[in-house]
mmCIF file of C-alpha atoms in Angstrom:
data_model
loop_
_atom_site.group_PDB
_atom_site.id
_atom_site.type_symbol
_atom_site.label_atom_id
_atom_site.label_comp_id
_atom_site.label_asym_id
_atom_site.label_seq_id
_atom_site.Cartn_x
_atom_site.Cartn_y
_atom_site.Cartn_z
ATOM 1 C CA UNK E 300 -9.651 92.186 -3.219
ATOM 2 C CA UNK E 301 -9.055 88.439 -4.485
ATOM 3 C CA UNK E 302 -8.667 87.943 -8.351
ATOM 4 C CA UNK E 303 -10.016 84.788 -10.255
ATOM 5 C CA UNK E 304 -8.559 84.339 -13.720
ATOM 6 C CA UNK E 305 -10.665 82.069 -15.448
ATOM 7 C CA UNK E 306 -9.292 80.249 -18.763
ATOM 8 C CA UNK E 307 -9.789 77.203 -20.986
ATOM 9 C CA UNK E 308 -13.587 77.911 -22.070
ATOM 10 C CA UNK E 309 -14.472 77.331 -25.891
ATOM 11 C CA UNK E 310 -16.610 75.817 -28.392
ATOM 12 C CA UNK E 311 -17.060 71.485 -27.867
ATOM 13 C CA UNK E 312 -18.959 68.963 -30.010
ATOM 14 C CA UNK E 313 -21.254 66.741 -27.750
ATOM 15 C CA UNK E 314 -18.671 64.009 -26.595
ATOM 16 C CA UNK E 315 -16.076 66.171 -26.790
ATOM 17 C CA UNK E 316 -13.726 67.784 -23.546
ATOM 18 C CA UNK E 317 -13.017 70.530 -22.289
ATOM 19 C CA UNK E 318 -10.920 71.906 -19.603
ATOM 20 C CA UNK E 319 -10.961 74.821 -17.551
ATOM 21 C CA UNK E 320 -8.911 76.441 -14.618
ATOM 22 C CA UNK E 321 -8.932 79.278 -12.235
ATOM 23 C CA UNK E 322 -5.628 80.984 -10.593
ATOM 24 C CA UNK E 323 -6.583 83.083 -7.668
ATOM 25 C CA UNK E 324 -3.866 86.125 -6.823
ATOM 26 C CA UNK E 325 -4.156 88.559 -4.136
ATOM 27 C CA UNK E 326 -4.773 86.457 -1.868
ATOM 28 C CA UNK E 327 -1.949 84.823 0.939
ATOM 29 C CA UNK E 328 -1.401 81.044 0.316
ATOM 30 C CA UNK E 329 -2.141 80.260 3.897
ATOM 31 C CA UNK E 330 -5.147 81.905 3.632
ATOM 32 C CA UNK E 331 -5.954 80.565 0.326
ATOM 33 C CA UNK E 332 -5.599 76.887 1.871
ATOM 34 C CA UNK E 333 -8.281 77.523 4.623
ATOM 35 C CA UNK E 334 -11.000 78.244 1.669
ATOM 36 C CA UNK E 335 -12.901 76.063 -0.920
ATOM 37 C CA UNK E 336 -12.826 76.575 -4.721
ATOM 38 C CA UNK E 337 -15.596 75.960 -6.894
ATOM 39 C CA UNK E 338 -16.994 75.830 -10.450
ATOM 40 C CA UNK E 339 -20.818 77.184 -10.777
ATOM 41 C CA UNK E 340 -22.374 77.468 -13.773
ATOM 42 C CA UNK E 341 -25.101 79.925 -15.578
ATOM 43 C CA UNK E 342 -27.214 79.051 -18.550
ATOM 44 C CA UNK E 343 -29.561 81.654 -20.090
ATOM 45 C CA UNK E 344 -32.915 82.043 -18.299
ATOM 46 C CA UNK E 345 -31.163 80.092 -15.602
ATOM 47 C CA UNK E 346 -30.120 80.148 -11.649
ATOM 48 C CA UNK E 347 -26.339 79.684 -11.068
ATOM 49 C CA UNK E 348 -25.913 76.009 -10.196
ATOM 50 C CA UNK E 349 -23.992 73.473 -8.462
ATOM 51 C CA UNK E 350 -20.993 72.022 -11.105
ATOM 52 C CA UNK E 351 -18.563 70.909 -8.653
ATOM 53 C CA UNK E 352 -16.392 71.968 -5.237
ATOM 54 C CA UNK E 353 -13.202 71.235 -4.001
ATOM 55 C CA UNK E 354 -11.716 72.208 -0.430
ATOM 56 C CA UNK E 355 -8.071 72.279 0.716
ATOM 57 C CA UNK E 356 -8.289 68.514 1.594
ATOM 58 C CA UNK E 357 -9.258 68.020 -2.184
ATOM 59 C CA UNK E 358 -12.782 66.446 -0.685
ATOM 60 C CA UNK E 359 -15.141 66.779 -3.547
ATOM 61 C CA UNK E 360 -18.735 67.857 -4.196
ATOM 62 C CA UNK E 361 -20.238 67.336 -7.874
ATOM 63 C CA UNK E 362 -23.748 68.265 -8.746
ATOM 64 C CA UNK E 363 -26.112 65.390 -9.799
ATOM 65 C CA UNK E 364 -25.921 66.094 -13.667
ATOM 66 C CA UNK E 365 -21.869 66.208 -14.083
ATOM 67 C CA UNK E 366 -20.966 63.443 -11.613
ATOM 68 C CA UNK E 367 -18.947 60.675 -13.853
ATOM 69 C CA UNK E 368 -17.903 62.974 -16.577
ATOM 70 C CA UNK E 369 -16.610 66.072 -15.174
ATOM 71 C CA UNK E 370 -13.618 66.094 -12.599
ATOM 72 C CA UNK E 371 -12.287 69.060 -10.466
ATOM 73 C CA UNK E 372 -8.477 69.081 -9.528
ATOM 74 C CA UNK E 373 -6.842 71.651 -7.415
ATOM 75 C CA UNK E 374 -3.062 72.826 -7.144
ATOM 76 C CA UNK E 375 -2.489 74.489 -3.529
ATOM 77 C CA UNK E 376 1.045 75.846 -4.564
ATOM 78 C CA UNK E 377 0.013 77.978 -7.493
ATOM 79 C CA UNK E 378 -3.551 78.593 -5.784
ATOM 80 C CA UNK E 379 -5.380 76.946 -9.059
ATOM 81 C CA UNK E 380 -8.209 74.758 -9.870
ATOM 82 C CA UNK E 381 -9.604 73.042 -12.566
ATOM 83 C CA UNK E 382 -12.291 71.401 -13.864
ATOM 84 C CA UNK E 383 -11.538 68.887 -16.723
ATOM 85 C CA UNK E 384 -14.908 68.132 -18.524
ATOM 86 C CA UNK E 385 -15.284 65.047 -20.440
ATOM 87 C CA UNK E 386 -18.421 63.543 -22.408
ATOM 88 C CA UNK E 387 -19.642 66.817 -22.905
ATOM 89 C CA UNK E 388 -23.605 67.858 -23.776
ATOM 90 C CA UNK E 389 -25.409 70.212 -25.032
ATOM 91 C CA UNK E 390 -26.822 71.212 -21.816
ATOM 92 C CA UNK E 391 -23.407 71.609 -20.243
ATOM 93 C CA UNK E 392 -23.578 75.318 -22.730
ATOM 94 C CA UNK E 393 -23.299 78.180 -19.934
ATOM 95 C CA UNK E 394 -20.982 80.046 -18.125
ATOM 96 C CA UNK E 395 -18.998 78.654 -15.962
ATOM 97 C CA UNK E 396 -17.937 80.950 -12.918
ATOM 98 C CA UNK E 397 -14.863 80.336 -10.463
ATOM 99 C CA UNK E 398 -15.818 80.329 -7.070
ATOM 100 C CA UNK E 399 -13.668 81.060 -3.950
ATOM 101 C CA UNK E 400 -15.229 80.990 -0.659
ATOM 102 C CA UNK E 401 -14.677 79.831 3.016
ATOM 103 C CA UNK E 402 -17.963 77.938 3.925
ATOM 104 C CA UNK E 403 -20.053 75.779 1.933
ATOM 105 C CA UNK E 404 -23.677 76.558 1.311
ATOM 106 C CA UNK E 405 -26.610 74.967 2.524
ATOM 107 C CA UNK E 406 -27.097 71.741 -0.185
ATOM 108 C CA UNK E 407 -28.539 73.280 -3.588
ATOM 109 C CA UNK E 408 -27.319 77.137 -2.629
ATOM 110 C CA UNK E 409 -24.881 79.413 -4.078
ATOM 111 C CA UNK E 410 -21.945 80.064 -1.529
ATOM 112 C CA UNK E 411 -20.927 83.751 -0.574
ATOM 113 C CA UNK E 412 -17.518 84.748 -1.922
ATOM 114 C CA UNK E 413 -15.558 85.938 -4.410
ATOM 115 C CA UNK E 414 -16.093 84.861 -8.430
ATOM 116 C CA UNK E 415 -14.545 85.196 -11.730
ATOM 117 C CA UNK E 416 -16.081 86.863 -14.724
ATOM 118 C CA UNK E 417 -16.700 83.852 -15.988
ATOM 119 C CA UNK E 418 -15.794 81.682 -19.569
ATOM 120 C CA UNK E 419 -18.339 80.473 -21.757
ATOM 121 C CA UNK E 420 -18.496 76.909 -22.379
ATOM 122 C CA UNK E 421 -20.717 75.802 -25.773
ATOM 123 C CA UNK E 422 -21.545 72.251 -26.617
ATOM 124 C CA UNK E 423 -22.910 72.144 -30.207
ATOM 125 C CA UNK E 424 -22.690 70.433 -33.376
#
């Protein structure tokens, strides 16, 4: 089936950036550009969340507690998106799964599709 390659997770101070991105192969680039590609996220002890969305039209959905400091960007010829994360915090640690799906989920939900394996992102001093 699809393939997500996840990349660009790591170790940040608080303040500091990170950026990630997520190629998707398998998958025909017409029928890549009728789905949306997110970035969800997974703490310990926590539900996957909301980090941000980004359909073909590059309309954009952030959740509440990364709007203004992280930015998703997606590249419809090479079938990639990213997620550049700026002003990091400590409660930004998790990891961070790429999401590729064709409808978006009910407001708060987890969309059904295919993921990465994920890439841990740590904020720490």
């Amino acid at each position: 089936q699809v393939q997500l390659v996840e990349s660009g997770g790591g170790l940040a101070q608080p303040g500091g950036s990170l950026r990630l991105s997520c190629t998707a192969s398998r998958l025909i680039l017409s029928v890549f550009n009728t789905y949306i590609m997110g970035w969800y996220r997974q703490a310990p002890g926590k539900q996957r969340e909301l980090v941000a969305t980004i359909d073909y039209r590059k309309n954009t959905n952030y959740g509440d507690s990364v709007k203004g400091r992280f930015t998703i960007s997606r590249d419809n010829s090479k079938k990639r998106v990213s997620l550049q994360m700026n002003d990091l915090e400590p409660e930004d640690t998790a990891v961070y799964y790429c999401s590729l799906h064709r409808d978006p989920p009910p407001p708060g939900g987890i969309p059904e599709g295919d993921w990465g394996q994920g890439t841990q992102v740590t904020v720490s001093s």
